[in-house]
Amino acid sequence: MELRLLSVNVGMPRAIGLLHGEPVLSGIAKVPLESSTVFVSPTNIDGDGQADLSVHGGVDKAVYCYPADHWPWWEREKAFPCRPASFGENLTIEGADETEIAIGDRFRWGDVVLEVSQPRAPCFKFAIFANRADAPALMTASGRTGWYFRVIQEGRACVGPSVLARESVAGGPSVREAFFAAVHAHADRETLHRVADTPALAPSWRSAVTRRLRA
């Protein structure tokens, strides 16, 4: 499988709006890069940053990827116009969605090797950025979340038209299964166990699923 890379997007933290009269800082507002290549480190793409490192960024959320395959649904069904970085993603891709990508799958992008680590959990900052109060709920209910990569091998990667080539298939739960295991009220225990036991799953996501098993 190859994921077609449509855009590489970065942004540094800035005020994206107000909450209770106070400015909200976030790195969600990203713009497409125009350079030919970019360096990807274990925690970031060069030129990218996060405002609240307690919940964003880090090795398990180094690169956020979102499928343009979802654009028709957002635009036709929810009147939500889409373009690269509409969802705060670093990589805008097409060719597969959360049902076809598994936790632990690895992709090569130039010199860089990326591993799928967890789904995205939308927060209030997405609502502010999108200027849509219902945006996080729509993403959550539909499972159209995108996913995070950790960086297994750092290096330079192409910014222009290129592909992310899948190098290995983990054979574990899909990104969407992992997402619903943490947030869906009716996720069955077999799925919860299978997701929690996935070696490549980010520890924070594993904890969320494990808490549901103990409930």
GROMACS .gro file of N, CA and C in nm, residues 60-178:
model
  357
   60ASP      N    1   0.510   0.988   2.076
   60ASP     CA    2   0.396   0.910   2.024
   60ASP      C    3   0.299   0.995   1.943
   61LYS      N    4   0.321   1.125   1.938
   61LYS     CA    5   0.237   1.215   1.858
   61LYS      C    6   0.326   1.309   1.777
   62ALA      N    7   0.429   1.252   1.718
   62ALA     CA    8   0.528   1.334   1.648
   62ALA      C    9   0.474   1.391   1.518
   63VAL      N   10   0.394   1.311   1.446
   63VAL     CA   11   0.343   1.351   1.314
   63VAL      C   12   0.197   1.310   1.305
   64TYR      N   13   0.110   1.408   1.275
   64TYR     CA   14  -0.033   1.380   1.264
   64TYR      C   15  -0.072   1.374   1.117
   65CYS      N   16  -0.144   1.269   1.082
   65CYS     CA   17  -0.180   1.239   0.943
   65CYS      C   18  -0.332   1.236   0.928
   66TYR      N   19  -0.384   1.299   0.821
   66TYR     CA   20  -0.529   1.297   0.800
   66TYR      C   21  -0.560   1.267   0.653
   67PRO      N   22  -0.657   1.175   0.628
   67PRO     CA   23  -0.690   1.137   0.490
   67PRO      C   24  -0.784   1.237   0.421
   68ALA      N   25  -0.742   1.284   0.305
   68ALA     CA   26  -0.831   1.366   0.223
   68ALA      C   27  -0.948   1.284   0.169
   69ASP      N   28  -0.939   1.153   0.181
   69ASP     CA   29  -1.051   1.066   0.142
   69ASP      C   30  -1.179   1.103   0.218
   70HIS      N   31  -1.165   1.167   0.333
   70HIS     CA   32  -1.283   1.208   0.412
   70HIS      C   33  -1.342   1.341   0.367
   71TRP      N   34  -1.273   1.415   0.284
   71TRP     CA   35  -1.321   1.548   0.247
   71TRP      C   36  -1.463   1.546   0.190
   72PRO      N   37  -1.496   1.454   0.098
   72PRO     CA   38  -1.633   1.455   0.044
   72PRO      C   39  -1.740   1.442   0.152
   73TRP      N   40  -1.716   1.357   0.254
   73TRP     CA   41  -1.813   1.342   0.362
   73TRP      C   42  -1.828   1.472   0.439
   74TRP      N   43  -1.718   1.532   0.477
   74TRP     CA   44  -1.723   1.657   0.553
   74TRP      C   45  -1.794   1.767   0.472
   75GLU      N   46  -1.763   1.774   0.344
   75GLU     CA   47  -1.816   1.884   0.264
   75GLU      C   48  -1.963   1.863   0.228
   76ARG      N   49  -1.996   1.741   0.183
   76ARG     CA   50  -2.134   1.715   0.139
   76ARG      C   51  -2.229   1.696   0.256
   77GLU      N   52  -2.187   1.620   0.356
   77GLU     CA   53  -2.276   1.584   0.466
   77GLU      C   54  -2.279   1.688   0.577
   78LYS      N   55  -2.167   1.757   0.597
   78LYS     CA   56  -2.157   1.847   0.713
   78LYS      C   57  -2.126   1.992   0.676
   79ALA      N   58  -2.124   2.023   0.546
   79ALA     CA   59  -2.100   2.160   0.500
   79ALA      C   60  -1.973   2.218   0.562
   80PHE      N   61  -1.870   2.136   0.568
   80PHE     CA   62  -1.742   2.175   0.629
   80PHE      C   63  -1.637   2.179   0.517
   81PRO      N   64  -1.600   2.297   0.469
   81PRO     CA   65  -1.503   2.305   0.358
   81PRO      C   66  -1.366   2.253   0.398
   82CYS      N   67  -1.302   2.182   0.309
   82CYS     CA   68  -1.175   2.116   0.340
   82CYS      C   69  -1.064   2.160   0.246
   83ARG      N   70  -0.945   2.162   0.300
   83ARG     CA   71  -0.821   2.189   0.228
   83ARG      C   72  -0.710   2.128   0.311
   84PRO      N   73  -0.588   2.122   0.258
   84PRO     CA   74  -0.477   2.073   0.341
   84PRO      C   75  -0.467   2.152   0.472
   85ALA      N   76  -0.453   2.080   0.581
   85ALA     CA   77  -0.438   2.134   0.718
   85ALA      C   78  -0.570   2.179   0.778
   86SER      N   79  -0.685   2.148   0.716
   86SER     CA   80  -0.814   2.184   0.776
   86SER      C   81  -0.834   2.120   0.912
   87PHE      N   82  -0.767   2.007   0.936
   87PHE     CA   83  -0.785   1.934   1.061
   87PHE      C   84  -0.661   1.944   1.150
   88GLY      N   85  -0.573   2.036   1.116
   88GLY     CA   86  -0.452   2.055   1.194
   88GLY      C   87  -0.347   1.950   1.170
   89GLU      N   88  -0.359   1.879   1.057
   89GLU     CA   89  -0.267   1.769   1.031
   89GLU      C   90  -0.134   1.815   0.972
   90ASN      N   91  -0.030   1.737   1.002
   90ASN     CA   92   0.101   1.757   0.939
   90ASN      C   93   0.105   1.702   0.798
   91LEU      N   94   0.047   1.583   0.781
   91LEU     CA   95   0.049   1.518   0.650
   91LEU      C   96  -0.094   1.501   0.600
   92THR      N   97  -0.124   1.562   0.487
   92THR     CA   98  -0.252   1.539   0.420
   92THR      C   99  -0.227   1.432   0.315
   93ILE      N  100  -0.296   1.319   0.329
   93ILE     CA  101  -0.270   1.205   0.240
   93ILE      C  102  -0.402   1.159   0.177
   94GLU      N  103  -0.390   1.072   0.079
   94GLU     CA  104  -0.508   1.002   0.029
   94GLU      C  105  -0.466   0.861  -0.010
   95GLY      N  106  -0.565   0.771  -0.011
   95GLY     CA  107  -0.537   0.634  -0.049
   95GLY      C  108  -0.579   0.531   0.054
   96ALA      N  109  -0.611   0.574   0.175
   96ALA     CA  110  -0.656   0.482   0.279
   96ALA      C  111  -0.714   0.563   0.394
   97ASP      N  112  -0.800   0.497   0.473
   97ASP     CA  113  -0.854   0.564   0.591
   97ASP      C  114  -0.828   0.480   0.716
   98GLU      N  115  -0.891   0.515   0.827
   98GLU     CA  116  -0.865   0.451   0.956
   98GLU      C  117  -0.904   0.303   0.960
   99THR      N  118  -0.990   0.259   0.870
   99THR     CA  119  -1.029   0.119   0.867
   99THR      C  120  -0.925   0.031   0.799
  100GLU      N  121  -0.834   0.094   0.724
  100GLU     CA  122  -0.735   0.020   0.645
  100GLU      C  123  -0.594   0.030   0.701
  101ILE      N  124  -0.577   0.114   0.800
  101ILE     CA  125  -0.446   0.135   0.863
  101ILE      C  126  -0.451   0.079   1.005
  102ALA      N  127  -0.353  -0.001   1.042
  102ALA     CA  128  -0.351  -0.064   1.174
  102ALA      C  129  -0.247   0.000   1.265
  103ILE      N  130  -0.275  -0.004   1.393
  103ILE     CA  131  -0.175   0.038   1.492
  103ILE      C  132  -0.050  -0.049   1.473
  104GLY      N  133   0.064   0.016   1.459
  104GLY     CA  134   0.190  -0.056   1.440
  104GLY      C  135   0.235  -0.068   1.296
  105ASP      N  136   0.149  -0.035   1.200
  105ASP     CA  137   0.192  -0.035   1.059
  105ASP      C  138   0.305   0.066   1.042
  106ARG      N  139   0.403   0.030   0.958
  106ARG     CA  140   0.516   0.120   0.935
  106ARG      C  141   0.519   0.166   0.789
  107PHE      N  142   0.555   0.293   0.771
  107PHE     CA  143   0.561   0.355   0.640
  107PHE      C  144   0.695   0.425   0.622
  108ARG      N  145   0.748   0.416   0.500
  108ARG     CA  146   0.871   0.490   0.468
  108ARG      C  147   0.836   0.614   0.388
  109TRP      N  148   0.892   0.726   0.432
  109TRP     CA  149   0.875   0.855   0.366
  109TRP      C  150   1.014   0.915   0.348
  110GLY      N  151   1.070   0.898   0.230
  110GLY     CA  152   1.208   0.940   0.208
  110GLY      C  153   1.301   0.860   0.299
  111ASP      N  154   1.383   0.930   0.377
  111ASP     CA  155   1.473   0.862   0.472
  111ASP      C  156   1.401   0.823   0.600
  112VAL      N  157   1.279   0.869   0.617
  112VAL     CA  158   1.209   0.859   0.745
  112VAL      C  159   1.122   0.732   0.749
  113VAL      N  160   1.125   0.664   0.864
  113VAL     CA  161   1.034   0.552   0.888
  113VAL      C  162   0.937   0.593   0.999
  114LEU      N  163   0.808   0.581   0.970
  114LEU     CA  164   0.702   0.620   1.061
  114LEU      C  165   0.621   0.498   1.104
  115GLU      N  166   0.576   0.497   1.229
  115GLU     CA  167   0.494   0.388   1.281
  115GLU      C  168   0.365   0.443   1.338
  116VAL      N  169   0.252   0.386   1.301
  116VAL     CA  170   0.122   0.430   1.351
  116VAL      C  171   0.114   0.400   1.500
  117SER      N  172   0.087   0.504   1.580
  117SER     CA  173   0.093   0.487   1.725
  117SER      C  174  -0.043   0.499   1.795
  118GLN      N  175  -0.135   0.579   1.739
  118GLN     CA  176  -0.265   0.596   1.804
  118GLN      C  177  -0.358   0.679   1.716
  119PRO      N  178  -0.488   0.675   1.741
  119PRO     CA  179  -0.580   0.768   1.675
  119PRO      C  180  -0.566   0.908   1.733
  120ARG      N  181  -0.634   1.003   1.670
  120ARG     CA  182  -0.641   1.138   1.725
  120ARG      C  183  -0.769   1.150   1.808
  121ALA      N  184  -0.760   1.213   1.921
  121ALA     CA  185  -0.877   1.243   2.003
  121ALA      C  186  -0.902   1.393   1.994
  122PRO      N  187  -1.007   1.437   1.925
  122PRO     CA  188  -1.028   1.580   1.906
  122PRO      C  189  -1.064   1.651   2.036
  123CYS      N  190  -1.015   1.774   2.051
  123CYS     CA  191  -1.043   1.851   2.172
  123CYS      C  192  -1.109   1.984   2.136
  124PHE      N  193  -1.133   2.066   2.237
  124PHE     CA  194  -1.203   2.192   2.218
  124PHE      C  195  -1.129   2.287   2.125
  125LYS      N  196  -0.997   2.271   2.114
  125LYS     CA  197  -0.921   2.360   2.027
  125LYS      C  198  -0.956   2.338   1.880
  126PHE      N  199  -0.994   2.216   1.845
  126PHE     CA  200  -1.039   2.190   1.708
  126PHE      C  201  -1.167   2.267   1.680
  127ALA      N  202  -1.257   2.273   1.776
  127ALA     CA  203  -1.381   2.349   1.759
  127ALA      C  204  -1.352   2.498   1.738
  128ILE      N  205  -1.259   2.551   1.816
  128ILE     CA  206  -1.224   2.693   1.801
  128ILE      C  207  -1.159   2.718   1.666
  129PHE      N  208  -1.065   2.634   1.630
  129PHE     CA  209  -0.993   2.649   1.503
  129PHE      C  210  -1.087   2.638   1.384
  130ALA      N  211  -1.178   2.541   1.390
  130ALA     CA  212  -1.272   2.517   1.279
  130ALA      C  213  -1.388   2.615   1.279
  131ASN      N  214  -1.403   2.690   1.388
  131ASN     CA  215  -1.519   2.779   1.405
  131ASN      C  216  -1.649   2.701   1.395
  132ARG      N  217  -1.645   2.578   1.448
  132ARG     CA  218  -1.762   2.491   1.450
  132ARG      C  219  -1.767   2.421   1.585
  133ALA      N  220  -1.864   2.455   1.667
  133ALA     CA  221  -1.875   2.394   1.800
  133ALA      C  222  -1.895   2.244   1.792
  134ASP      N  223  -1.954   2.196   1.682
  134ASP     CA  224  -1.984   2.054   1.670
  134ASP      C  225  -1.872   1.975   1.604
  135ALA      N  226  -1.763   2.039   1.565
  135ALA     CA  227  -1.658   1.969   1.491
  135ALA      C  228  -1.598   1.850   1.568
  136PRO      N  229  -1.560   1.865   1.696
  136PRO     CA  230  -1.506   1.749   1.767
  136PRO      C  231  -1.607   1.635   1.779
  137ALA      N  232  -1.734   1.666   1.803
  137ALA     CA  233  -1.836   1.561   1.815
  137ALA      C  234  -1.857   1.489   1.682
  138LEU      N  235  -1.853   1.562   1.572
  138LEU     CA  236  -1.867   1.499   1.441
  138LEU      C  237  -1.751   1.405   1.413
  139MET      N  238  -1.630   1.448   1.446
  139MET     CA  239  -1.513   1.363   1.426
  139MET      C  240  -1.522   1.238   1.513
  140THR      N  241  -1.564   1.256   1.637
  140THR     CA  242  -1.571   1.144   1.730
  140THR      C  243  -1.678   1.043   1.690
  141ALA      N  244  -1.796   1.090   1.657
  141ALA     CA  245  -1.905   0.999   1.621
  141ALA      C  246  -1.878   0.923   1.494
  142SER      N  247  -1.809   0.986   1.399
  142SER     CA  248  -1.785   0.923   1.270
  142SER      C  249  -1.660   0.836   1.268
  143GLY      N  250  -1.569   0.858   1.363
  143GLY     CA  251  -1.443   0.784   1.362
  143GLY      C  252  -1.347   0.833   1.255
  144ARG      N  253  -1.376   0.947   1.196
  144ARG     CA  254  -1.286   1.004   1.093
  144ARG      C  255  -1.184   1.092   1.163
  145THR      N  256  -1.092   1.028   1.230
  145THR     CA  257  -1.001   1.097   1.323
  145THR      C  258  -0.862   1.124   1.268
  146GLY      N  259  -0.820   1.048   1.167
  146GLY     CA  260  -0.679   1.047   1.133
  146GLY      C  261  -0.599   0.972   1.239
  147TRP      N  262  -0.468   0.976   1.225
  147TRP     CA  263  -0.384   0.902   1.321
  147TRP      C  264  -0.250   0.970   1.338
  148TYR      N  265  -0.184   0.933   1.448
  148TYR     CA  266  -0.050   0.983   1.478
  148TYR      C  267   0.054   0.877   1.441
  149PHE      N  268   0.169   0.929   1.399
  149PHE     CA  269   0.288   0.847   1.377
  149PHE      C  270   0.393   0.880   1.483
  150ARG      N  271   0.465   0.778   1.528
  150ARG     CA  272   0.593   0.800   1.596
  150ARG      C  273   0.702   0.783   1.490
  151VAL      N  274   0.816   0.844   1.515
  151VAL     CA  275   0.928   0.840   1.420
  151VAL      C  276   1.025   0.731   1.463
  152ILE      N  277   1.033   0.626   1.383
  152ILE     CA  278   1.125   0.515   1.411
  152ILE      C  279   1.265   0.548   1.360
  153GLN      N  280   1.271   0.615   1.246
  153GLN     CA  281   1.400   0.656   1.189
  153GLN      C  282   1.387   0.801   1.140
  154GLU      N  283   1.466   0.889   1.197
  154GLU     CA  284   1.459   1.029   1.157
  154GLU      C  285   1.535   1.050   1.027
  155GLY      N  286   1.515   1.167   0.967
  155GLY     CA  287   1.585   1.198   0.843
  155GLY      C  288   1.509   1.299   0.761
  156ARG      N  289   1.548   1.313   0.635
  156ARG     CA  290   1.485   1.408   0.545
  156ARG      C  291   1.381   1.336   0.459
  157ALA      N  292   1.277   1.411   0.425
  157ALA     CA  293   1.169   1.356   0.346
  157ALA      C  294   1.122   1.459   0.245
  158CYS      N  295   1.060   1.412   0.139
  158CYS     CA  296   1.014   1.498   0.031
  158CYS      C  297   0.886   1.571   0.070
  159VAL      N  298   0.880   1.700   0.037
  159VAL     CA  299   0.760   1.779   0.063
  159VAL      C  300   0.667   1.779  -0.058
  160GLY      N  301   0.724   1.773  -0.178
  160GLY     CA  302   0.643   1.773  -0.299
  160GLY      C  303   0.570   1.642  -0.319
  161PRO      N  304   0.503   1.626  -0.434
  161PRO     CA  305   0.427   1.502  -0.460
  161PRO      C  306   0.513   1.378  -0.440
  162SER      N  307   0.468   1.293  -0.350
  162SER     CA  308   0.543   1.171  -0.318
  162SER      C  309   0.449   1.073  -0.251
  163VAL      N  310   0.503   0.965  -0.199
  163VAL     CA  311   0.420   0.864  -0.133
  163VAL      C  312   0.483   0.823   0.000
  164LEU      N  313   0.397   0.771   0.087
  164LEU     CA  314   0.439   0.699   0.206
  164LEU      C  315   0.415   0.552   0.174
  165ALA      N  316   0.521   0.476   0.164
  165ALA     CA  317   0.508   0.335   0.125
  165ALA      C  318   0.504   0.248   0.250
  166ARG      N  319   0.400   0.165   0.262
  166ARG     CA  320   0.390   0.078   0.379
  166ARG      C  321   0.497  -0.030   0.372
  167GLU      N  322   0.583  -0.034   0.473
  167GLU     CA  323   0.693  -0.130   0.477
  167GLU      C  324   0.658  -0.256   0.554
  168SER      N  325   0.571  -0.244   0.653
  168SER     CA  326   0.533  -0.361   0.731
  168SER      C  327   0.391  -0.345   0.781
  169VAL      N  328   0.322  -0.458   0.793
  169VAL     CA  329   0.184  -0.462   0.839
  169VAL      C  330   0.182  -0.525   0.977
  170ALA      N  331   0.127  -0.454   1.074
  170ALA     CA  332   0.131  -0.504   1.212
  170ALA      C  333   0.033  -0.616   1.237
  171GLY      N  334  -0.079  -0.616   1.164
  171GLY     CA  335  -0.178  -0.722   1.182
  171GLY      C  336  -0.265  -0.704   1.305
  172GLY      N  337  -0.257  -0.589   1.367
  172GLY     CA  338  -0.337  -0.564   1.487
  172GLY      C  339  -0.465  -0.491   1.455
  173PRO      N  340  -0.527  -0.431   1.556
  173PRO     CA  341  -0.652  -0.358   1.536
  173PRO      C  342  -0.630  -0.235   1.448
  174SER      N  343  -0.734  -0.199   1.373
  174SER     CA  344  -0.726  -0.079   1.290
  174SER      C  345  -0.727   0.045   1.378
  175VAL      N  346  -0.692   0.156   1.318
  175VAL     CA  347  -0.697   0.283   1.390
  175VAL      C  348  -0.838   0.310   1.441
  176ARG      N  349  -0.938   0.281   1.357
  176ARG     CA  350  -1.076   0.307   1.399
  176ARG      C  351  -1.117   0.216   1.513
  177GLU      N  352  -1.077   0.088   1.510
  177GLU     CA  353  -1.107  -0.002   1.621
  177GLU      C  354  -1.044   0.050   1.750
  178ALA      N  355  -0.920   0.097   1.740
  178ALA     CA  356  -0.852   0.149   1.858
  178ALA      C  357  -0.923   0.274   1.910
   0.00000   0.00000   0.00000
